[in-house]
mmCIF file of C-alpha atoms in Angstrom:
data_model
loop_
_atom_site.group_PDB
_atom_site.id
_atom_site.type_symbol
_atom_site.label_atom_id
_atom_site.label_comp_id
_atom_site.label_asym_id
_atom_site.label_seq_id
_atom_site.Cartn_x
_atom_site.Cartn_y
_atom_site.Cartn_z
ATOM 1 C CA UNK A 248 0.000 0.000 0.000
ATOM 2 C CA UNK A 249 1.345 3.414 -0.948
ATOM 3 C CA UNK A 250 1.914 5.905 1.816
ATOM 4 C CA UNK A 251 2.764 9.627 1.979
ATOM 5 C CA UNK A 252 6.467 8.956 1.417
ATOM 6 C CA UNK A 253 5.716 7.071 -1.801
ATOM 7 C CA UNK A 254 3.535 9.908 -3.058
ATOM 8 C CA UNK A 255 6.201 12.472 -2.144
ATOM 9 C CA UNK A 256 8.891 10.439 -3.891
ATOM 10 C CA UNK A 257 6.733 10.167 -7.016
ATOM 11 C CA UNK A 258 6.116 13.928 -7.029
ATOM 12 C CA UNK A 259 9.827 14.602 -6.582
ATOM 13 C CA UNK A 260 10.726 12.294 -9.481
ATOM 14 C CA UNK A 261 8.157 13.940 -11.744
ATOM 15 C CA UNK A 262 9.512 17.393 -10.873
ATOM 16 C CA UNK A 263 13.086 16.259 -11.504
ATOM 17 C CA UNK A 264 12.109 14.696 -14.839
ATOM 18 C CA UNK A 265 10.370 17.907 -15.896
ATOM 19 C CA UNK A 266 13.419 19.978 -14.938
ATOM 20 C CA UNK A 267 15.794 17.710 -16.864
ATOM 21 C CA UNK A 268 13.535 17.730 -19.925
ATOM 22 C CA UNK A 269 13.331 21.522 -19.863
ATOM 23 C CA UNK A 270 17.096 21.855 -19.517
ATOM 24 C CA UNK A 271 17.735 19.403 -22.356
ATOM 25 C CA UNK A 272 15.337 21.352 -24.593
ATOM 26 C CA UNK A 273 17.210 24.575 -23.868
ATOM 27 C CA UNK A 274 20.593 22.972 -24.494
ATOM 28 C CA UNK A 275 19.365 21.452 -27.753
ATOM 29 C CA UNK A 276 18.072 24.834 -28.900
ATOM 30 C CA UNK A 277 21.380 26.472 -28.030
ATOM 31 C CA UNK A 278 23.327 23.727 -29.783
ATOM 32 C CA UNK A 279 21.304 24.009 -32.973
ATOM 33 C CA UNK A 280 21.829 27.733 -33.206
ATOM 34 C CA UNK A 281 25.187 29.407 -33.657
ATOM 35 C CA UNK A 282 26.800 29.433 -30.219
ATOM 36 C CA UNK A 283 27.920 33.014 -30.764
ATOM 37 C CA UNK A 284 24.307 34.098 -31.174
ATOM 38 C CA UNK A 285 22.440 32.065 -28.541
ATOM 39 C CA UNK A 286 23.079 31.722 -24.808
ATOM 40 C CA UNK A 287 22.906 28.284 -23.147
ATOM 41 C CA UNK A 288 19.536 29.338 -21.693
ATOM 42 C CA UNK A 289 18.167 29.579 -25.226
ATOM 43 C CA UNK A 290 17.969 33.369 -25.297
ATOM 44 C CA UNK A 291 19.420 35.169 -28.306
ATOM 45 C CA UNK A 292 22.436 37.333 -27.515
ATOM 46 C CA UNK A 293 21.745 40.768 -29.037
ATOM 47 C CA UNK A 294 24.048 41.810 -31.873
ATOM 48 C CA UNK A 295 25.014 44.997 -30.037
ATOM 49 C CA UNK A 296 26.214 42.915 -27.053
ATOM 50 C CA UNK A 297 28.155 40.547 -29.333
ATOM 51 C CA UNK A 298 29.869 43.547 -30.958
ATOM 52 C CA UNK A 299 30.582 45.254 -27.628
ATOM 53 C CA UNK A 300 31.936 42.080 -25.996
ATOM 54 C CA UNK A 301 33.695 39.927 -28.613
ATOM 55 C CA UNK A 302 33.467 36.222 -27.795
ATOM 56 C CA UNK A 303 30.573 36.675 -25.390
ATOM 57 C CA UNK A 304 28.965 33.370 -24.370
ATOM 58 C CA UNK A 305 26.046 34.531 -22.211
ATOM 59 C CA UNK A 306 23.071 36.856 -22.447
ATOM 60 C CA UNK A 307 23.127 39.771 -20.017
ATOM 61 C CA UNK A 308 20.810 38.038 -17.547
ATOM 62 C CA UNK A 309 22.910 34.838 -17.426
ATOM 63 C CA UNK A 310 26.125 36.870 -17.183
ATOM 64 C CA UNK A 311 24.817 38.725 -14.125
ATOM 65 C CA UNK A 312 23.811 35.418 -12.518
ATOM 66 C CA UNK A 313 27.234 33.905 -13.278
ATOM 67 C CA UNK A 314 29.052 36.902 -11.823
ATOM 68 C CA UNK A 315 26.982 36.673 -8.656
ATOM 69 C CA UNK A 316 28.021 32.993 -8.353
ATOM 70 C CA UNK A 317 31.640 33.938 -8.956
ATOM 71 C CA UNK A 318 31.942 32.240 -12.348
ATOM 72 C CA UNK A 319 34.280 34.258 -14.543
ATOM 73 C CA UNK A 320 34.556 32.061 -17.650
ATOM 74 C CA UNK A 321 32.885 29.189 -19.455
ATOM 75 C CA UNK A 322 29.189 28.396 -19.714
ATOM 76 C CA UNK A 323 28.424 27.548 -16.082
#
């Protein structure tokens, strides 16, 4: 017989599966597009930003988040 723990575990697995699926969709979208034009989150990097910051890998929003986490390079 299923109890509250089983229901909670099922809900947690469904939430994790949804998160992974969403992340994979975003990564696939970023991979299909030119990496210089699309951030890993799937958002297009504006041309003005790409010209102002040659080699930019993140949109402004993701860059701010990365800087707050202390990430200074890469796609993390």
